[in-house]
């Protein structure tokens, strides 16, 4: 039984140039029918797999593109089908800075939401326009102020680096702007060119000019150094928090624990089975209304796949993968399965080993994907 749940709202007022998440323009979409279908999937999920939750996350898309009454309906459905203690549970909602009205904030607080994740990306107005974002620097500051006035103390800002035309100086300015807002959690992700995005198509045509690997690495190193100097602790490759403000929901993924996924395109991991819901909104609604699970893909992991995931997900965390936890979960010693890969990565300086954990070095964080690949197909 999972104790975490993700709820996907695929609707957006505007499509960003880099985004490959399951999303559609909100205009003309059957949003009310979609929320009704989500309610049905929640009911079936809770009845079949259990309804006690410790972390909840509403993401998208843009959840705050919903009107206040629609947000209220979604939150009421969650409360009706799942049980959680509002004093101890972590309940996160993603939001765009320019869509966070006082009325919507009040609806979220009333329903027990206690954490906001703001999609800032950059404070540079020119870069914001270049990547297809609709907010501007002033909207970010206003959103944080409004959130605090509404009673939110746990606020996270998402930043991006390696953006087209972005310089190290611009990214340093973004970090300084984020620090000035004194939020307890920051995420900083490098731009990844995903197929079917505007940026990917522009790159294939030779029209997209990116900073390059060396500049991107310098930005990442700056993020690690500057956040530490400002009191943040890096607890995952791309995430930094004041002590006690780490994202418990995202740690569910990196700890390779189970979770529910509700909505079009959502993923779940229950009982050793990974499930992916179909993405198109109307197809999702039709499946649910027909009394079917809205799954596009169902995959039962082999023991080998479970152990590989334990390694490459866990190595994203600064603390790394626990040897004792690995042995407890799988009844095998980590070195019996991955000894060759661990030794090779330690020798080349990308992994280090303590008595209790195997973890990335600073060099390993810069080359994370190469390290993770070393643990695939080891058996």
GROMACS .gro file of C-alpha atoms in nm:
model
  379
    1UNK     CA    1   0.000   0.000   0.000
    2UNK     CA    2   0.138   0.336  -0.103
    3UNK     CA    3   0.134   0.635   0.130
    4UNK     CA    4   0.199   0.897  -0.140
    5UNK     CA    5  -0.020   1.014  -0.427
    6UNK     CA    6   0.033   1.232  -0.731
    7UNK     CA    7  -0.263   1.404  -0.902
    8UNK     CA    8  -0.211   1.531  -1.257
    9UNK     CA    9  -0.383   1.838  -1.401
   10UNK     CA   10  -0.281   1.851  -1.770
   11UNK     CA   11  -0.430   2.189  -1.855
   12UNK     CA   12  -0.225   2.500  -1.932
   13UNK     CA   13  -0.311   2.854  -2.037
   14UNK     CA   14   0.011   2.858  -2.241
   15UNK     CA   15   0.256   2.587  -2.355
   16UNK     CA   16   0.621   2.650  -2.261
   17UNK     CA   17   0.887   2.589  -2.526
   18UNK     CA   18   1.076   2.323  -2.327
   19UNK     CA   19   0.794   2.127  -2.164
   20UNK     CA   20   0.732   1.762  -2.250
   21UNK     CA   21   0.493   1.680  -1.967
   22UNK     CA   22   0.144   1.561  -2.055
   23UNK     CA   23  -0.039   1.889  -2.115
   24UNK     CA   24  -0.297   2.061  -2.337
   25UNK     CA   25  -0.433   2.412  -2.381
   26UNK     CA   26  -0.708   2.459  -2.124
   27UNK     CA   27  -0.935   2.650  -2.361
   28UNK     CA   28  -1.213   2.428  -2.493
   29UNK     CA   29  -1.119   2.128  -2.281
   30UNK     CA   30  -1.380   1.923  -2.084
   31UNK     CA   31  -1.226   2.021  -1.751
   32UNK     CA   32  -1.534   1.942  -1.540
   33UNK     CA   33  -1.567   1.598  -1.701
   34UNK     CA   34  -1.198   1.540  -1.637
   35UNK     CA   35  -1.231   1.624  -1.267
   36UNK     CA   36  -1.528   1.386  -1.248
   37UNK     CA   37  -1.317   1.110  -1.407
   38UNK     CA   38  -1.033   1.178  -1.163
   39UNK     CA   39  -1.284   1.142  -0.879
   40UNK     CA   40  -1.378   0.796  -1.011
   41UNK     CA   41  -1.015   0.689  -1.045
   42UNK     CA   42  -0.946   0.809  -0.690
   43UNK     CA   43  -1.240   0.606  -0.558
   44UNK     CA   44  -1.123   0.288  -0.731
   45UNK     CA   45  -0.760   0.338  -0.632
   46UNK     CA   46  -0.842   0.398  -0.265
   47UNK     CA   47  -1.080   0.100  -0.252
   48UNK     CA   48  -0.837  -0.142  -0.415
   49UNK     CA   49  -0.502  -0.032  -0.275
   50UNK     CA   50  -0.569   0.170   0.043
   51UNK     CA   51  -0.647   0.531   0.127
   52UNK     CA   52  -0.399   0.643   0.396
   53UNK     CA   53  -0.158   0.909   0.269
   54UNK     CA   54   0.142   1.092   0.412
   55UNK     CA   55   0.233   1.302   0.106
   56UNK     CA   56   0.015   1.445  -0.171
   57UNK     CA   57   0.127   1.635  -0.479
   58UNK     CA   58  -0.090   1.808  -0.740
   59UNK     CA   59   0.115   1.879  -1.051
   60UNK     CA   60   0.075   1.947  -1.419
   61UNK     CA   61   0.034   2.106  -1.654
   62UNK     CA   62  -0.073   2.399  -1.444
   63UNK     CA   63  -0.304   2.307  -1.153
   64UNK     CA   64  -0.374   2.674  -1.079
   65UNK     CA   65  -0.521   2.722  -1.427
   66UNK     CA   66  -0.835   2.572  -1.272
   67UNK     CA   67  -1.098   2.817  -1.157
   68UNK     CA   68  -1.141   2.843  -0.777
   69UNK     CA   69  -1.460   2.635  -0.786
   70UNK     CA   70  -1.286   2.366  -0.993
   71UNK     CA   71  -0.990   2.364  -0.757
   72UNK     CA   72  -1.236   2.322  -0.473
   73UNK     CA   73  -1.398   2.024  -0.647
   74UNK     CA   74  -1.063   1.855  -0.698
   75UNK     CA   75  -0.960   1.908  -0.338
   76UNK     CA   76  -1.298   1.789  -0.211
   77UNK     CA   77  -1.256   1.467  -0.412
   78UNK     CA   78  -0.914   1.408  -0.260
   79UNK     CA   79  -1.050   1.456   0.091
   80UNK     CA   80  -1.345   1.227   0.023
   81UNK     CA   81  -1.138   0.934  -0.101
   82UNK     CA   82  -0.813   0.961   0.093
   83UNK     CA   83  -0.731   1.001   0.460
   84UNK     CA   84  -0.439   1.210   0.580
   85UNK     CA   85  -0.350   1.410   0.886
   86UNK     CA   86  -0.332   1.780   0.788
   87UNK     CA   87  -0.093   1.840   1.079
   88UNK     CA   88   0.168   1.591   0.960
   89UNK     CA   89   0.104   1.523   0.590
   90UNK     CA   90   0.292   1.715   0.320
   91UNK     CA   91   0.043   1.849   0.064
   92UNK     CA   92   0.204   2.026  -0.233
   93UNK     CA   93   0.052   2.210  -0.527
   94UNK     CA   94   0.247   2.338  -0.829
   95UNK     CA   95   0.164   2.690  -0.940
   96UNK     CA   96   0.266   2.950  -1.195
   97UNK     CA   97   0.358   3.285  -1.039
   98UNK     CA   98   0.111   3.478  -1.254
   99UNK     CA   99  -0.183   3.248  -1.182
  100UNK     CA  100  -0.174   3.247  -0.805
  101UNK     CA  101  -0.462   3.471  -0.704
  102UNK     CA  102  -0.565   3.544  -0.346
  103UNK     CA  103  -0.889   3.353  -0.402
  104UNK     CA  104  -0.710   3.041  -0.524
  105UNK     CA  105  -0.460   3.059  -0.238
  106UNK     CA  106  -0.750   3.074   0.008
  107UNK     CA  107  -0.908   2.765  -0.151
  108UNK     CA  108  -0.581   2.574  -0.125
  109UNK     CA  109  -0.520   2.670   0.238
  110UNK     CA  110  -0.875   2.586   0.337
  111UNK     CA  111  -0.828   2.235   0.194
  112UNK     CA  112  -0.508   2.170   0.389
  113UNK     CA  113  -0.248   2.239   0.120
  114UNK     CA  114   0.067   2.338   0.307
  115UNK     CA  115   0.340   2.353   0.043
  116UNK     CA  116   0.367   2.546  -0.284
  117UNK     CA  117   0.607   2.479  -0.569
  118UNK     CA  118   0.639   2.783  -0.795
  119UNK     CA  119   0.760   2.738  -1.154
  120UNK     CA  120   0.992   3.039  -1.163
  121UNK     CA  121   1.262   2.907  -1.407
  122UNK     CA  122   1.441   3.245  -1.421
  123UNK     CA  123   1.403   3.601  -1.291
  124UNK     CA  124   1.531   3.746  -1.619
  125UNK     CA  125   1.238   3.892  -1.813
  126UNK     CA  126   1.409   3.847  -2.149
  127UNK     CA  127   1.484   3.482  -2.082
  128UNK     CA  128   1.133   3.425  -1.951
  129UNK     CA  129   0.995   3.548  -2.280
  130UNK     CA  130   1.246   3.340  -2.476
  131UNK     CA  131   1.143   3.013  -2.307
  132UNK     CA  132   0.771   3.081  -2.345
  133UNK     CA  133   0.680   3.173  -1.989
  134UNK     CA  134   0.400   3.424  -1.935
  135UNK     CA  135   0.507   3.561  -1.596
  136UNK     CA  136   0.773   3.822  -1.525
  137UNK     CA  137   1.006   3.894  -1.234
  138UNK     CA  138   0.754   4.112  -1.053
  139UNK     CA  139   0.496   3.831  -1.065
  140UNK     CA  140   0.737   3.600  -0.880
  141UNK     CA  141   0.791   3.843  -0.595
  142UNK     CA  142   0.420   3.914  -0.572
  143UNK     CA  143   0.333   3.542  -0.571
  144UNK     CA  144   0.569   3.472  -0.281
  145UNK     CA  145   0.432   3.769  -0.087
  146UNK     CA  146   0.071   3.661  -0.149
  147UNK     CA  147   0.149   3.302  -0.050
  148UNK     CA  148   0.301   3.413   0.279
  149UNK     CA  149   0.006   3.643   0.348
  150UNK     CA  150  -0.223   3.343   0.291
  151UNK     CA  151  -0.030   3.142   0.552
  152UNK     CA  152   0.214   2.940   0.341
  153UNK     CA  153   0.559   2.905   0.496
  154UNK     CA  154   0.680   2.605   0.294
  155UNK     CA  155   0.748   2.749  -0.052
  156UNK     CA  156   0.977   2.607  -0.321
  157UNK     CA  157   1.108   2.785  -0.630
  158UNK     CA  158   1.205   2.596  -0.947
  159UNK     CA  159   1.497   2.743  -1.143
  160UNK     CA  160   1.646   2.634  -1.476
  161UNK     CA  161   1.994   2.676  -1.618
  162UNK     CA  162   2.154   2.606  -1.954
  163UNK     CA  163   1.879   2.812  -2.119
  164UNK     CA  164   1.925   2.949  -2.472
  165UNK     CA  165   2.159   3.246  -2.458
  166UNK     CA  166   2.192   3.229  -2.079
  167UNK     CA  167   2.525   3.332  -1.928
  168UNK     CA  168   2.678   3.230  -1.597
  169UNK     CA  169   2.630   3.588  -1.475
  170UNK     CA  170   2.258   3.569  -1.550
  171UNK     CA  171   2.223   3.243  -1.358
  172UNK     CA  172   2.415   3.386  -1.063
  173UNK     CA  173   2.172   3.678  -1.065
  174UNK     CA  174   1.883   3.428  -1.062
  175UNK     CA  175   2.031   3.256  -0.757
  176UNK     CA  176   2.075   3.588  -0.577
  177UNK     CA  177   1.716   3.685  -0.658
  178UNK     CA  178   1.592   3.354  -0.521
  179UNK     CA  179   1.800   3.388  -0.204
  180UNK     CA  180   1.657   3.736  -0.147
  181UNK     CA  181   1.308   3.583  -0.112
  182UNK     CA  182   1.425   3.353   0.172
  183UNK     CA  183   1.218   3.054   0.065
  184UNK     CA  184   1.313   2.725   0.237
  185UNK     CA  185   1.344   2.512  -0.076
  186UNK     CA  186   1.503   2.557  -0.418
  187UNK     CA  187   1.522   2.329  -0.722
  188UNK     CA  188   1.764   2.397  -1.006
  189UNK     CA  189   1.739   2.186  -1.320
  190UNK     CA  190   1.937   2.197  -1.642
  191UNK     CA  191   1.746   2.237  -1.965
  192UNK     CA  192   1.689   1.904  -2.138
  193UNK     CA  193   1.583   1.905  -2.501
  194UNK     CA  194   1.291   1.665  -2.522
  195UNK     CA  195   1.140   1.544  -2.851
  196UNK     CA  196   0.810   1.704  -2.956
  197UNK     CA  197   0.891   2.032  -2.780
  198UNK     CA  198   0.932   2.368  -2.951
  199UNK     CA  199   1.294   2.391  -2.837
  200UNK     CA  200   1.379   2.046  -2.972
  201UNK     CA  201   1.240   2.136  -3.313
  202UNK     CA  202   1.431   2.465  -3.312
  203UNK     CA  203   1.752   2.284  -3.213
  204UNK     CA  204   1.715   2.035  -3.499
  205UNK     CA  205   1.685   2.327  -3.740
  206UNK     CA  206   2.001   2.486  -3.597
  207UNK     CA  207   1.812   2.784  -3.456
  208UNK     CA  208   1.863   2.719  -3.085
  209UNK     CA  209   2.190   2.840  -2.933
  210UNK     CA  210   2.267   2.681  -2.596
  211UNK     CA  211   2.546   2.774  -2.352
  212UNK     CA  212   2.738   2.447  -2.395
  213UNK     CA  213   2.848   2.172  -2.157
  214UNK     CA  214   3.127   2.367  -1.984
  215UNK     CA  215   2.906   2.668  -1.916
  216UNK     CA  216   2.626   2.442  -1.795
  217UNK     CA  217   2.864   2.260  -1.559
  218UNK     CA  218   2.983   2.596  -1.424
  219UNK     CA  219   2.621   2.694  -1.353
  220UNK     CA  220   2.559   2.367  -1.169
  221UNK     CA  221   2.872   2.406  -0.960
  222UNK     CA  222   2.768   2.763  -0.880
  223UNK     CA  223   2.427   2.637  -0.764
  224UNK     CA  224   2.589   2.386  -0.529
  225UNK     CA  225   2.836   2.638  -0.386
  226UNK     CA  226   2.601   2.936  -0.355
  227UNK     CA  227   2.315   2.742  -0.195
  228UNK     CA  228   2.549   2.593   0.066
  229UNK     CA  229   2.685   2.937   0.148
  230UNK     CA  230   2.328   3.058   0.206
  231UNK     CA  231   2.238   2.776   0.447
  232UNK     CA  232   2.071   2.534   0.209
  233UNK     CA  233   2.167   2.166   0.210
  234UNK     CA  234   2.182   1.979  -0.119
  235UNK     CA  235   1.986   1.660  -0.052
  236UNK     CA  236   1.940   1.551  -0.415
  237UNK     CA  237   2.120   1.624  -0.741
  238UNK     CA  238   1.892   1.917  -0.826
  239UNK     CA  239   1.733   2.006  -0.492
  240UNK     CA  240   1.837   2.223  -0.198
  241UNK     CA  241   1.655   2.290   0.128
  242UNK     CA  242   1.685   2.440   0.471
  243UNK     CA  243   1.698   2.152   0.722
  244UNK     CA  244   1.352   2.001   0.766
  245UNK     CA  245   1.213   2.143   0.440
  246UNK     CA  246   1.317   1.865   0.203
  247UNK     CA  247   1.040   1.751  -0.032
  248UNK     CA  248   0.907   1.437   0.136
  249UNK     CA  249   0.696   1.354  -0.167
  250UNK     CA  250   0.985   1.361  -0.410
  251UNK     CA  251   1.194   1.159  -0.166
  252UNK     CA  252   0.932   0.888  -0.213
  253UNK     CA  253   1.047   0.856  -0.574
  254UNK     CA  254   1.419   0.869  -0.496
  255UNK     CA  255   1.379   0.617  -0.214
  256UNK     CA  256   1.213   0.385  -0.466
  257UNK     CA  257   0.896   0.364  -0.257
  258UNK     CA  258   0.541   0.309  -0.379
  259UNK     CA  259   0.298   0.583  -0.485
  260UNK     CA  260  -0.035   0.632  -0.659
  261UNK     CA  261  -0.073   0.831  -0.980
  262UNK     CA  262  -0.415   0.978  -1.059
  263UNK     CA  263  -0.507   1.150  -1.386
  264UNK     CA  264  -0.416   1.151  -1.755
  265UNK     CA  265  -0.050   1.061  -1.807
  266UNK     CA  266   0.011   0.997  -1.437
  267UNK     CA  267   0.241   0.714  -1.328
  268UNK     CA  268   0.211   0.485  -1.027
  269UNK     CA  269   0.424   0.222  -0.857
  270UNK     CA  270   0.229  -0.029  -0.649
  271UNK     CA  271   0.322  -0.382  -0.548
  272UNK     CA  272   0.626  -0.395  -0.773
  273UNK     CA  273   0.419  -0.288  -1.076
  274UNK     CA  274   0.471   0.037  -1.264
  275UNK     CA  275   0.163   0.171  -1.440
  276UNK     CA  276   0.133   0.464  -1.681
  277UNK     CA  277  -0.205   0.620  -1.757
  278UNK     CA  278  -0.301   0.717  -2.110
  279UNK     CA  279  -0.228   1.080  -2.190
  280UNK     CA  280  -0.505   1.222  -2.412
  281UNK     CA  281  -0.767   1.382  -2.189
  282UNK     CA  282  -1.075   1.258  -2.372
  283UNK     CA  283  -0.938   0.904  -2.398
  284UNK     CA  284  -0.869   0.906  -2.026
  285UNK     CA  285  -1.224   1.021  -1.950
  286UNK     CA  286  -1.372   0.756  -2.181
  287UNK     CA  287  -1.170   0.475  -2.021
  288UNK     CA  288  -1.271   0.573  -1.669
  289UNK     CA  289  -1.638   0.623  -1.767
  290UNK     CA  290  -1.632   0.276  -1.922
  291UNK     CA  291  -1.533   0.129  -1.586
  292UNK     CA  292  -1.178   0.049  -1.696
  293UNK     CA  293  -0.845   0.137  -1.545
  294UNK     CA  294  -0.705   0.416  -1.766
  295UNK     CA  295  -0.368   0.245  -1.806
  296UNK     CA  296  -0.157   0.277  -2.120
  297UNK     CA  297   0.120   0.055  -1.994
  298UNK     CA  298   0.156  -0.195  -1.707
  299UNK     CA  299   0.496  -0.342  -1.625
  300UNK     CA  300   0.580  -0.580  -1.342
  301UNK     CA  301   0.942  -0.524  -1.249
  302UNK     CA  302   1.177  -0.819  -1.221
  303UNK     CA  303   1.393  -0.845  -0.911
  304UNK     CA  304   1.687  -0.727  -1.123
  305UNK     CA  305   1.498  -0.417  -1.236
  306UNK     CA  306   1.392  -0.337  -0.878
  307UNK     CA  307   1.752  -0.353  -0.759
  308UNK     CA  308   1.876  -0.143  -1.051
  309UNK     CA  309   1.614   0.121  -0.975
  310UNK     CA  310   1.713   0.120  -0.610
  311UNK     CA  311   2.063   0.215  -0.719
  312UNK     CA  312   2.008   0.477  -0.989
  313UNK     CA  313   1.720   0.647  -0.808
  314UNK     CA  314   1.891   0.637  -0.469
  315UNK     CA  315   2.218   0.773  -0.605
  316UNK     CA  316   2.035   1.094  -0.691
  317UNK     CA  317   2.024   1.165  -0.317
  318UNK     CA  318   2.326   1.332  -0.157
  319UNK     CA  319   2.333   1.064   0.112
  320UNK     CA  320   2.332   0.795  -0.156
  321UNK     CA  321   2.206   0.437  -0.129
  322UNK     CA  322   2.195   0.269   0.211
  323UNK     CA  323   2.363  -0.071   0.221
  324UNK     CA  324   2.142  -0.185   0.510
  325UNK     CA  325   1.824  -0.072   0.335
  326UNK     CA  326   1.928  -0.253   0.017
  327UNK     CA  327   1.990  -0.574   0.213
  328UNK     CA  328   1.660  -0.538   0.399
  329UNK     CA  329   1.459  -0.486   0.079
  330UNK     CA  330   1.621  -0.751  -0.138
  331UNK     CA  331   1.790  -0.997   0.097
  332UNK     CA  332   2.118  -0.954  -0.090
  333UNK     CA  333   2.433  -0.758  -0.028
  334UNK     CA  334   2.474  -0.461  -0.263
  335UNK     CA  335   2.829  -0.568  -0.350
  336UNK     CA  336   2.716  -0.917  -0.447
  337UNK     CA  337   2.501  -0.763  -0.719
  338UNK     CA  338   2.678  -0.441  -0.818
  339UNK     CA  339   3.031  -0.487  -0.686
  340UNK     CA  340   3.197  -0.453  -1.027
  341UNK     CA  341   3.015  -0.128  -1.111
  342UNK     CA  342   3.077   0.019  -0.765
  343UNK     CA  343   3.448  -0.056  -0.778
  344UNK     CA  344   3.483   0.089  -1.128
  345UNK     CA  345   3.298   0.410  -1.038
  346UNK     CA  346   3.496   0.453  -0.716
  347UNK     CA  347   3.821   0.411  -0.909
  348UNK     CA  348   3.729   0.679  -1.161
  349UNK     CA  349   3.627   0.919  -0.885
  350UNK     CA  350   3.253   0.936  -0.950
  351UNK     CA  351   3.142   0.730  -0.649
  352UNK     CA  352   3.258   0.711  -0.290
  353UNK     CA  353   3.179   0.449  -0.030
  354UNK     CA  354   3.127   0.483   0.345
  355UNK     CA  355   3.051   0.212   0.599
  356UNK     CA  356   2.680   0.266   0.548
  357UNK     CA  357   2.626   0.417   0.200
  358UNK     CA  358   2.741   0.440  -0.159
  359UNK     CA  359   2.707   0.795  -0.294
  360UNK     CA  360   2.809   1.028  -0.574
  361UNK     CA  361   3.117   1.246  -0.541
  362UNK     CA  362   3.108   1.606  -0.660
  363UNK     CA  363   3.248   1.486  -0.994
  364UNK     CA  364   2.983   1.214  -0.999
  365UNK     CA  365   2.706   1.471  -0.959
  366UNK     CA  366   2.831   1.646  -1.271
  367UNK     CA  367   2.820   1.316  -1.462
  368UNK     CA  368   2.522   1.156  -1.292
  369UNK     CA  369   2.361   0.995  -1.595
  370UNK     CA  370   2.685   0.816  -1.684
  371UNK     CA  371   2.708   0.677  -1.331
  372UNK     CA  372   2.346   0.563  -1.330
  373UNK     CA  373   2.396   0.383  -1.661
  374UNK     CA  374   2.674   0.175  -1.500
  375UNK     CA  375   2.411   0.000  -1.286
  376UNK     CA  376   2.188  -0.107  -1.574
  377UNK     CA  377   2.233  -0.461  -1.698
  378UNK     CA  378   2.497  -0.541  -1.435
  379UNK     CA  379   2.354  -0.884  -1.348
   0.00000   0.00000   0.00000
